[in-house]
Coordinates of C-alpha atoms and ligand atoms in Angstrom, one line a residue:
X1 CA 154.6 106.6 146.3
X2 CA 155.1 102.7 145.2
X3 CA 153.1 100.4 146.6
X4 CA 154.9 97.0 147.4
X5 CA 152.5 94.2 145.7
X6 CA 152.9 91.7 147.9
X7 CA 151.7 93.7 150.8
X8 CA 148.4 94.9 149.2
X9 CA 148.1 91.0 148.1
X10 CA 148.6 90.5 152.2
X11 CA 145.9 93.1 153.1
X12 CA 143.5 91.2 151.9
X13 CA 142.1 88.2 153.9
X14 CA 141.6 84.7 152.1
X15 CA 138.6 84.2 150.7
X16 CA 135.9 81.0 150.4
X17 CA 136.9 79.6 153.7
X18 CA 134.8 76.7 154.4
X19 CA 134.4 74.3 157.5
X20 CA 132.8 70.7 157.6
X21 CA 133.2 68.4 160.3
X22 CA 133.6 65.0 160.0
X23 CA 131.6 61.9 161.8
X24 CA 134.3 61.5 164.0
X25 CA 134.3 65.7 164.8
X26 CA 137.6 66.3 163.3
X27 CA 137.2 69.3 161.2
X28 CA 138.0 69.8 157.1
X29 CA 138.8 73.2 156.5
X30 CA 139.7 74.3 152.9
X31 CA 139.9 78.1 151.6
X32 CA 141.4 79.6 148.5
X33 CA 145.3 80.2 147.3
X34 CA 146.0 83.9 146.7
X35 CA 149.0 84.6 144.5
X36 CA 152.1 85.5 146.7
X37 CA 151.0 83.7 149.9
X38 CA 152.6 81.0 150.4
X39 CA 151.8 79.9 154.1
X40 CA 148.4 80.8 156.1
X41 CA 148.1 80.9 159.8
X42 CA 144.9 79.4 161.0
X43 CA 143.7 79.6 164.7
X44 CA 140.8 77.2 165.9
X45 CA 139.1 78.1 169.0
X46 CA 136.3 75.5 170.6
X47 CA 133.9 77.0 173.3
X48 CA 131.6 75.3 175.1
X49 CA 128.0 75.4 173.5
X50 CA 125.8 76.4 176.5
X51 CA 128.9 79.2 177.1
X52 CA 128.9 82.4 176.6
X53 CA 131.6 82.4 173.9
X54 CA 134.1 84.4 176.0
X55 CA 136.6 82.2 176.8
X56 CA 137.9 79.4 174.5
X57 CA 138.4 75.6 176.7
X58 CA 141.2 74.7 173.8
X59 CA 142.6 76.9 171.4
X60 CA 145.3 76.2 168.6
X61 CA 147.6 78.5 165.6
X62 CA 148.6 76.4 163.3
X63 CA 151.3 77.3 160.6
X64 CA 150.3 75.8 157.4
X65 CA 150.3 75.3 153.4
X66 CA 148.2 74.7 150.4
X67 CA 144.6 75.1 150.4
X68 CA 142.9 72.6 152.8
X69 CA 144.0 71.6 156.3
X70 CA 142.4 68.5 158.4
X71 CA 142.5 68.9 162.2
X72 CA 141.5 66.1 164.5
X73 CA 139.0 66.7 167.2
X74 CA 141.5 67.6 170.6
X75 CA 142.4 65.1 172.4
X76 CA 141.7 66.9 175.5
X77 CA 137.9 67.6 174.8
X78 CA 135.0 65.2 175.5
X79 CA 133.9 64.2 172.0
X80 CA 130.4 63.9 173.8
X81 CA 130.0 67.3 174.3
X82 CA 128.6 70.3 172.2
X83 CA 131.0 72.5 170.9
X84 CA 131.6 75.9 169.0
X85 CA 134.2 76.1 166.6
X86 CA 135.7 79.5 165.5
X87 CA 138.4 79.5 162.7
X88 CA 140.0 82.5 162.0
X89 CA 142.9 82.4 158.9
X90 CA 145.3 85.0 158.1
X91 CA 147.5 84.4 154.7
X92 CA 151.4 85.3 155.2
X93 CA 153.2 86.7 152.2
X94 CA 156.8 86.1 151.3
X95 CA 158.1 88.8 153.3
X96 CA 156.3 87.5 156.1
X97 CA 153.2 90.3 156.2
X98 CA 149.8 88.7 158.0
X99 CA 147.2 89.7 156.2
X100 CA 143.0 90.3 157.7
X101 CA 141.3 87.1 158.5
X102 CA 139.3 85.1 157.0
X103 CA 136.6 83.8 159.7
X104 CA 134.3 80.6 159.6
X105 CA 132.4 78.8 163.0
X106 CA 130.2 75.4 162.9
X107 CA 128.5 74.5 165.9
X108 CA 128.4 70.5 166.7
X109 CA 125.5 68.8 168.8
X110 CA 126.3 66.5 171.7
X111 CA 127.0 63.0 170.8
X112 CA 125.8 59.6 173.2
X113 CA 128.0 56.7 172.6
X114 CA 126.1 53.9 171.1
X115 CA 125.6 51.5 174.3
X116 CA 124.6 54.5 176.3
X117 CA 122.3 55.8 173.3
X118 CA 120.4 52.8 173.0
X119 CA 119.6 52.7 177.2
X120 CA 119.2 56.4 177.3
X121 CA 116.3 55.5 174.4
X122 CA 115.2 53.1 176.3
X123 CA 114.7 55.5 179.1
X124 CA 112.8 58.1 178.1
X125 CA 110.1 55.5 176.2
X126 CA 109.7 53.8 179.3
X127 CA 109.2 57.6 181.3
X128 CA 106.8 58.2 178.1
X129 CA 104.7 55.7 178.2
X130 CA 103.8 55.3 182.2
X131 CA 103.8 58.8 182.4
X132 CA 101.9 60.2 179.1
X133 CA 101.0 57.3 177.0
X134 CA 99.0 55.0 179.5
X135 CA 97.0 58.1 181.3
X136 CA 95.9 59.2 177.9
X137 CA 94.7 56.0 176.8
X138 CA 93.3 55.7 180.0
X139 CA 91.2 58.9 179.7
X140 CA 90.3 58.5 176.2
X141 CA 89.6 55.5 176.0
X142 CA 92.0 55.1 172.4
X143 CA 95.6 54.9 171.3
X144 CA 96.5 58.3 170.5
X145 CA 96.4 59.0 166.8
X146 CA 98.6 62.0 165.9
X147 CA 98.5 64.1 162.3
X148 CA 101.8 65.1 161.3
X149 CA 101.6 68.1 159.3
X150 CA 103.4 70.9 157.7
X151 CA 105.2 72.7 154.3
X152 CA 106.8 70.5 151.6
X153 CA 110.5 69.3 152.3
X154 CA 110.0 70.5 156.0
X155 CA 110.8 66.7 157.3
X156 CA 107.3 65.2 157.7
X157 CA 108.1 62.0 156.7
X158 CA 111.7 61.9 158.1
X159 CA 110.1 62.6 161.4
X160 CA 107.7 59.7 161.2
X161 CA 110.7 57.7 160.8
X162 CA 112.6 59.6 163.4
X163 CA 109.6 58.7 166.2
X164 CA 110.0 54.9 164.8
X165 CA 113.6 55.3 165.7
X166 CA 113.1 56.7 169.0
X167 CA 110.5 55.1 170.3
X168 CA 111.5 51.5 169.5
X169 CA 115.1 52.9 170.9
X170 CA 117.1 51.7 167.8
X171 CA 118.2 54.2 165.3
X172 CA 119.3 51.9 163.1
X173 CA 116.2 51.4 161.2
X174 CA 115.4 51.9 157.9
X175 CA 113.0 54.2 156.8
X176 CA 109.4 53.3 157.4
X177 CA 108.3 56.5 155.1
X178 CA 109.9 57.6 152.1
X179 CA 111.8 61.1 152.4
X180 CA 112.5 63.4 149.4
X181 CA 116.1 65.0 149.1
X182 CA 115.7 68.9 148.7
X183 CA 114.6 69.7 145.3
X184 CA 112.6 66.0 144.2
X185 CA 109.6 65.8 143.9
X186 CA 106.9 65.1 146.7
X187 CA 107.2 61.6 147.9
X188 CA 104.5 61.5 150.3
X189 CA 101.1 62.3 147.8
X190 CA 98.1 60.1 150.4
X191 CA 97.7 60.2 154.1
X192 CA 99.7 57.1 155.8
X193 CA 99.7 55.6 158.8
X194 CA 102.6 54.6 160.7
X195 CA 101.8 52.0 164.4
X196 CA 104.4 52.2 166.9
X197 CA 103.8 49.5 169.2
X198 CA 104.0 51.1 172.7
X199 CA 104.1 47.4 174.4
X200 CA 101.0 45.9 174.1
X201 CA 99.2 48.7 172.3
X202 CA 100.1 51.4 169.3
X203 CA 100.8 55.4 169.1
X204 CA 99.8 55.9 165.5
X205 CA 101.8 58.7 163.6
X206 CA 99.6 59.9 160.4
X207 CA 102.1 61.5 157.8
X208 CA 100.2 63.6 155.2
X209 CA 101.2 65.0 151.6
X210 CA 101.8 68.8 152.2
X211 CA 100.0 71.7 153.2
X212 CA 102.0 74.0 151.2
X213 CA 100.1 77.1 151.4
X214 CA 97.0 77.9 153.2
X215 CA 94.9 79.1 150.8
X216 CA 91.0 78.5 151.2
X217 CA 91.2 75.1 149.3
X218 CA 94.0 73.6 151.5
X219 CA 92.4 75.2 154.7
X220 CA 89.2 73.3 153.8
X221 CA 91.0 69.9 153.4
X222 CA 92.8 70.5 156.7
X223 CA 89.5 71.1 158.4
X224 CA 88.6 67.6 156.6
X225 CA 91.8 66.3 158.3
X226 CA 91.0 67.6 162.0
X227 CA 87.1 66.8 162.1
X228 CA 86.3 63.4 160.6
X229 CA 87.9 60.2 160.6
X230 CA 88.8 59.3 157.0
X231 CA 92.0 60.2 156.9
X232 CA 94.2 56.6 156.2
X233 CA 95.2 56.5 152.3
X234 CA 93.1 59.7 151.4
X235 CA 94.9 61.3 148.7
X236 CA 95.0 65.3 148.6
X237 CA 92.4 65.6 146.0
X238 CA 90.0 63.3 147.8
X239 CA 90.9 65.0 151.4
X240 CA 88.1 67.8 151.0
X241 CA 84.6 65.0 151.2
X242 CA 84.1 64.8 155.3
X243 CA 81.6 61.8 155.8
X244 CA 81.0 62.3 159.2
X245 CA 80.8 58.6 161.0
X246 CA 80.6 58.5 165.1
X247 CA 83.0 54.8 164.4
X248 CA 85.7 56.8 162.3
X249 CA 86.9 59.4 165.4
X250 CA 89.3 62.2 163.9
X251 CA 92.8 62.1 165.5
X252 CA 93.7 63.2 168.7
X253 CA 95.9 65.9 167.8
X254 CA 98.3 67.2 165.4
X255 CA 102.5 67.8 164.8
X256 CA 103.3 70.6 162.4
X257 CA 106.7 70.3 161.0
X258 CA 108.7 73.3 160.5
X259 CA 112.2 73.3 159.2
X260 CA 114.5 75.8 161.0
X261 CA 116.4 76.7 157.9
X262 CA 113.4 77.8 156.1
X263 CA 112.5 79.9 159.4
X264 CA 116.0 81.5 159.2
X265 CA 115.6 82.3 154.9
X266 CA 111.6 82.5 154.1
X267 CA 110.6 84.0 157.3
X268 CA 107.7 85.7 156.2
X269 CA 106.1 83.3 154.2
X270 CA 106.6 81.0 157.4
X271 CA 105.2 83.5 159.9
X272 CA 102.2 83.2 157.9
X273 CA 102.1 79.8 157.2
X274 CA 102.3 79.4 161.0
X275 CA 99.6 82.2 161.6
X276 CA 97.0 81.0 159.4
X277 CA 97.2 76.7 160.9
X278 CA 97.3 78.1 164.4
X279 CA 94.4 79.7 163.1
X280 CA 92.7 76.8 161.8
X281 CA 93.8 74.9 165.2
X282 CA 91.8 77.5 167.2
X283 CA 88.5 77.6 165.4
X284 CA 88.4 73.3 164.3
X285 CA 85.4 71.7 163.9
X286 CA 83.2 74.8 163.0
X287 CA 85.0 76.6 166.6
X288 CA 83.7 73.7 168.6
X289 CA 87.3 72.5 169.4
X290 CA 90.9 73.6 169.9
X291 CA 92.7 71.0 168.2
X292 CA 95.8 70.5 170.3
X293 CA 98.8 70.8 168.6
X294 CA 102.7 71.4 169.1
X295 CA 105.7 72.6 166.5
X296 CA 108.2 70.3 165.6
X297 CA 111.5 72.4 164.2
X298 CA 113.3 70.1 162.5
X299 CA 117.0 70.6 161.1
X300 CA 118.2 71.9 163.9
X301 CA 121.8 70.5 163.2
X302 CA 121.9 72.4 159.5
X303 CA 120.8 75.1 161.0
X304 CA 123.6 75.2 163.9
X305 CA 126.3 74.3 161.4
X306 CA 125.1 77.1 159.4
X307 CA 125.1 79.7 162.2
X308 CA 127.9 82.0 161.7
X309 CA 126.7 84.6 164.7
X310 CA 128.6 85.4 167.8
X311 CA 126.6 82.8 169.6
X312 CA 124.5 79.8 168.2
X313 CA 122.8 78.9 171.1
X314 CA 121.0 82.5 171.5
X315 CA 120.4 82.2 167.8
X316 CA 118.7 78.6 168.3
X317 CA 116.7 80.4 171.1
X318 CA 115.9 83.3 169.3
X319 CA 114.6 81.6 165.8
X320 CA 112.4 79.0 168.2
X321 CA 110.7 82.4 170.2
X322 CA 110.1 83.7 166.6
X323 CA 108.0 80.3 165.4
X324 CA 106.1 80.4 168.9
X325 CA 105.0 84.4 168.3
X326 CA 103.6 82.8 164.8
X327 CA 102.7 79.9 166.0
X328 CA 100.2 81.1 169.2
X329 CA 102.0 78.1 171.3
X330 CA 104.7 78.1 173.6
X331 CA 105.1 74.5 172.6
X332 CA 107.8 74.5 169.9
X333 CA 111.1 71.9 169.8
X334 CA 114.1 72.6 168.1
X335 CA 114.4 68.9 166.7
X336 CA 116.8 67.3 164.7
X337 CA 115.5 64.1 162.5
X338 CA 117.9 61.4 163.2
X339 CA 118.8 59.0 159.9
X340 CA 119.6 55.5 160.4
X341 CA 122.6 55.4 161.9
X342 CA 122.8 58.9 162.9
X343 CA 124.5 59.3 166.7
X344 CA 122.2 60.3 169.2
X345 CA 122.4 63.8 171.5
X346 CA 121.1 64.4 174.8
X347 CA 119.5 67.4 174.0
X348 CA 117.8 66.0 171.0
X349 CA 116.0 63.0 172.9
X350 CA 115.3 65.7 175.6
X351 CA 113.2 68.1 173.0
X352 CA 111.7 65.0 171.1
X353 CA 110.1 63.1 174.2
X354 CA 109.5 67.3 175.5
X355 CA 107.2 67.2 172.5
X356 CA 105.7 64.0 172.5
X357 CA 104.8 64.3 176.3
X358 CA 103.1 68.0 176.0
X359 CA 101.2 66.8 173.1
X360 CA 99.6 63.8 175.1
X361 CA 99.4 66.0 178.1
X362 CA 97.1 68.6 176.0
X363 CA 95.2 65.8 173.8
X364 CA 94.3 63.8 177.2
X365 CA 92.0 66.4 178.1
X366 CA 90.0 67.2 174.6
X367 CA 87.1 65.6 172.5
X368 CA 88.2 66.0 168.5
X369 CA 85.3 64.0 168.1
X370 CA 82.6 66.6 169.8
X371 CA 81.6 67.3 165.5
X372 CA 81.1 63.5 165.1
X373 CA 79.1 62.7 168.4
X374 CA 76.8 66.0 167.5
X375 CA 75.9 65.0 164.0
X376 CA 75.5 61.7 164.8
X377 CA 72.6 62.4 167.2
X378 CA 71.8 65.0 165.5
X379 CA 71.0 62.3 162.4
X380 CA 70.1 59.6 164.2
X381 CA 67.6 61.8 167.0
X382 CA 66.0 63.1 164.0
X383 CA 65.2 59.7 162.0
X384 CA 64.3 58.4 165.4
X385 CA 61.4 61.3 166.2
X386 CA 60.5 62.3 162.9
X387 CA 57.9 59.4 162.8
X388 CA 56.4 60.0 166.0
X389 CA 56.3 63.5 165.5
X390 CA 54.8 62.6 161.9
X391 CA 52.2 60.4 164.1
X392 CA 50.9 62.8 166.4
X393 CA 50.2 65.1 163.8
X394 CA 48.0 62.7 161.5
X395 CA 46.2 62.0 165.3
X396 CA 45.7 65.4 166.0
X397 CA 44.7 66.2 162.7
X398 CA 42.1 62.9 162.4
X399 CA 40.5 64.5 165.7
X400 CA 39.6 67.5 164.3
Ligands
GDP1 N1 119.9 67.6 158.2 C1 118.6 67.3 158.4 N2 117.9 66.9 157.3 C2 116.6 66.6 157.5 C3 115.9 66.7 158.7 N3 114.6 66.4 158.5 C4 114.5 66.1 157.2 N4 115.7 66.2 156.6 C5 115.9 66.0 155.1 O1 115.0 66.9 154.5 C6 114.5 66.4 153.2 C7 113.0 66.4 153.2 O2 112.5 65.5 154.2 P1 111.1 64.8 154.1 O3 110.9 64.1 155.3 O4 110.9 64.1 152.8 O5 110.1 66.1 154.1 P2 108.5 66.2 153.8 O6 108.3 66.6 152.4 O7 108.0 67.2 154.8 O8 107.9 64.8 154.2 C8 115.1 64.9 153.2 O9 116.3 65.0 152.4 C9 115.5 64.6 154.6 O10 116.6 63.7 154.7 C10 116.7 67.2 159.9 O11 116.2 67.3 161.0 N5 118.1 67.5 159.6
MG2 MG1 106.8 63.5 153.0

């Protein structure tokens, strides 16, 4: 029996649909021609993020041509809001045959207009620092001095800046750390400070070059890292000498920086990763202290535009109970860096100051320095008796 071609052409659903949505959320959508269709019907479908992607709030078919389509964000929809976009398209042959779909989603975070971005900013430092930052201080005695760890290319740096950003409550600001585009080299290659003033006094951020696996060596230089003080300008090859000194205190506690999209494709590698620096959390300072720490997972917006599941948000959840199985906390944020000039989301000033405040809350109740204050009197008690033990020796011993 003769098969009509253009109907077997019209079986067949487009293929290399691709979505990418625009700063001001209208969506780009391109896919490619087939031979014998000359019009494509494309449905868009926006649900609500926190929804359970039954029913669509707006939902559109659009008749169209060519090989691209742009669609402005709909008028009726709060911009503001987080949205999931689903995009089905069907190609129609000449005799008007649909053919399967071709299907494509992104997932867009919630947006602050810039006014109310800057005050809602504003906001949470102020909640931050009466409530977390001035108690700690107050307890220890210091500004909190935080190592920021983790893989290459996981964000490190970008979330020193991204800290700067929020905590002076301008994300305009350039980049006080150099970050590496996917691929370059290692820009970060020496520990490096970073002050925030937190009015009158500092929050110090301590970026350092990567801990990309944890083999003996790099364990060893992260035990450096957690126990002594030395830790401003070290380079990795120098990180391994710990000259213990009761003036240079080790920092207070520690950020590691995990990157949601190498979660999602080198899971176990990262469940490792994860499993061997809780590890060397739990037993710091030769097992005298539990260094406290939280998880940072960053790219959280790559990851959601990526997301091509039923629903993004349980995928979100899902990947962040994965990295707290690995990690042995239940402290993990899913994060996203902001760049100068990125728009700020609720949710993502929510999960940073979430991580900032559990961190303080933990660190305000433990001694990193227990190592330092033992060997100190350790060295010093032992210069100081040694001659009078010496002493009552040669007495003893003249008596005889
Ligand atoms: N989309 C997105 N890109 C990020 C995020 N965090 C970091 N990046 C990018 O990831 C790359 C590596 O970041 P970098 O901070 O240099 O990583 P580091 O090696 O861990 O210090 C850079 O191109 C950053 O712009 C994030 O949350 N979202
Ligand atoms: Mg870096």
């Amino acid at each position: 029996m003769a098969v009509h071609p253009t109907v077997q052409r019209a079986s067949q659903a487009p293929r290399g649909l691709r979505v990418t949505v625009r700063a001001d959320k209208s969506l780009e959508i391109r896919w490619q021609t087939e031979d014998g269709a000359c019009l494509y019907e494309l449905q868009i479908c926006y649900f609500p993020f926190d929804g359970p992607m039954i029913q669509p709030s707006h939902s559109n078919v659009l008749q169209v041509e060519g090989a691209a389509q742009h669609v402005p964000h709909p008028e009726s929809l709060d911009k503001g809001q987080a949205w999931v976009v689903k995009i089905g398209l069907k190609a129609r042959s000449a005799d008007g045959l649909l053919s399967d779909a071709a299907e494509a989603q992104v997932a867009m975070e919630d947006q602050l207009p810039g006014e109310e971005a800057k005050k809602a900013l504003e906001a949470w430092t102020r909640n931050f620092q009466g409530k977390y930052f001035a108690p700690f201080c107050d307890m220890r005695g210091e500004n909190p001095k935080i190592l920021v760890l983790g893989p290459q290319h996981h964000g490190k740096s970008s979330f020193v800046n991204h800290m700067n950003r929020c905590l002076l409550a301008n994300l305009g600001l350039h980049d006080e750390r150099d970050q590496a585009p996917a691929g370059v080299e290692e820009k970060t290659v020496a520990t490096e400070a970073l002050q925030i003033p937190m009015g009158s006094s500092p929050v110090t951020f301590i970026d350092t070059p990567a801990f990309a696996t944890m083999n003996s060596e790099s364990t060893r230089k992260l035990q450096t890292l957690l126990s002594s003080g030395n830790f401003c300008g070290q380079r990795r090859s120098d990180l391994g000498h710990d000259e213990s000194s009761l003036f240079k205190k080790p920092p207070h506690a520690a950020i590691v920086v995990i990157s949601l999209c190498h979660w999602r494709d080198q899971m176990e590698e990262m469940k490792m990763y994860l499993m061997k620096i809780a590890n060397e959390f739990k037993n710091a300072s030769q097992s005298m202290v539990e260094f406290p720490y939280v998880i940072a997972a960053t790219h959280c917006d790559e990851f959601l535009k990526d997301c091509q599941t039923e629903n993004p948000k349980d995928e979100l959840e899902k990947a962040v109970l994965g990295i707290k199985k690995f990690a042995l906390t239940d402290h993990v944020y899913a994060i996203t860096n902001y760049k100068r000039g990125s728009m700020a989301s609720a949710r993502n000033n929510e999960a940073t100051f979430d991580l900032l405040s559990q961190l303080l809350t933990k660190a305000k109740h433990r001694d990193t320095g227990v190592k330092q204050t033992r060997n100190w009197y350790v060295a010093h008690v032992a210069c100081a008796i040694t001659p009078v033990v010496l002493m009552v020796i040669c007495r003893l011993l003249g008596r005889l």
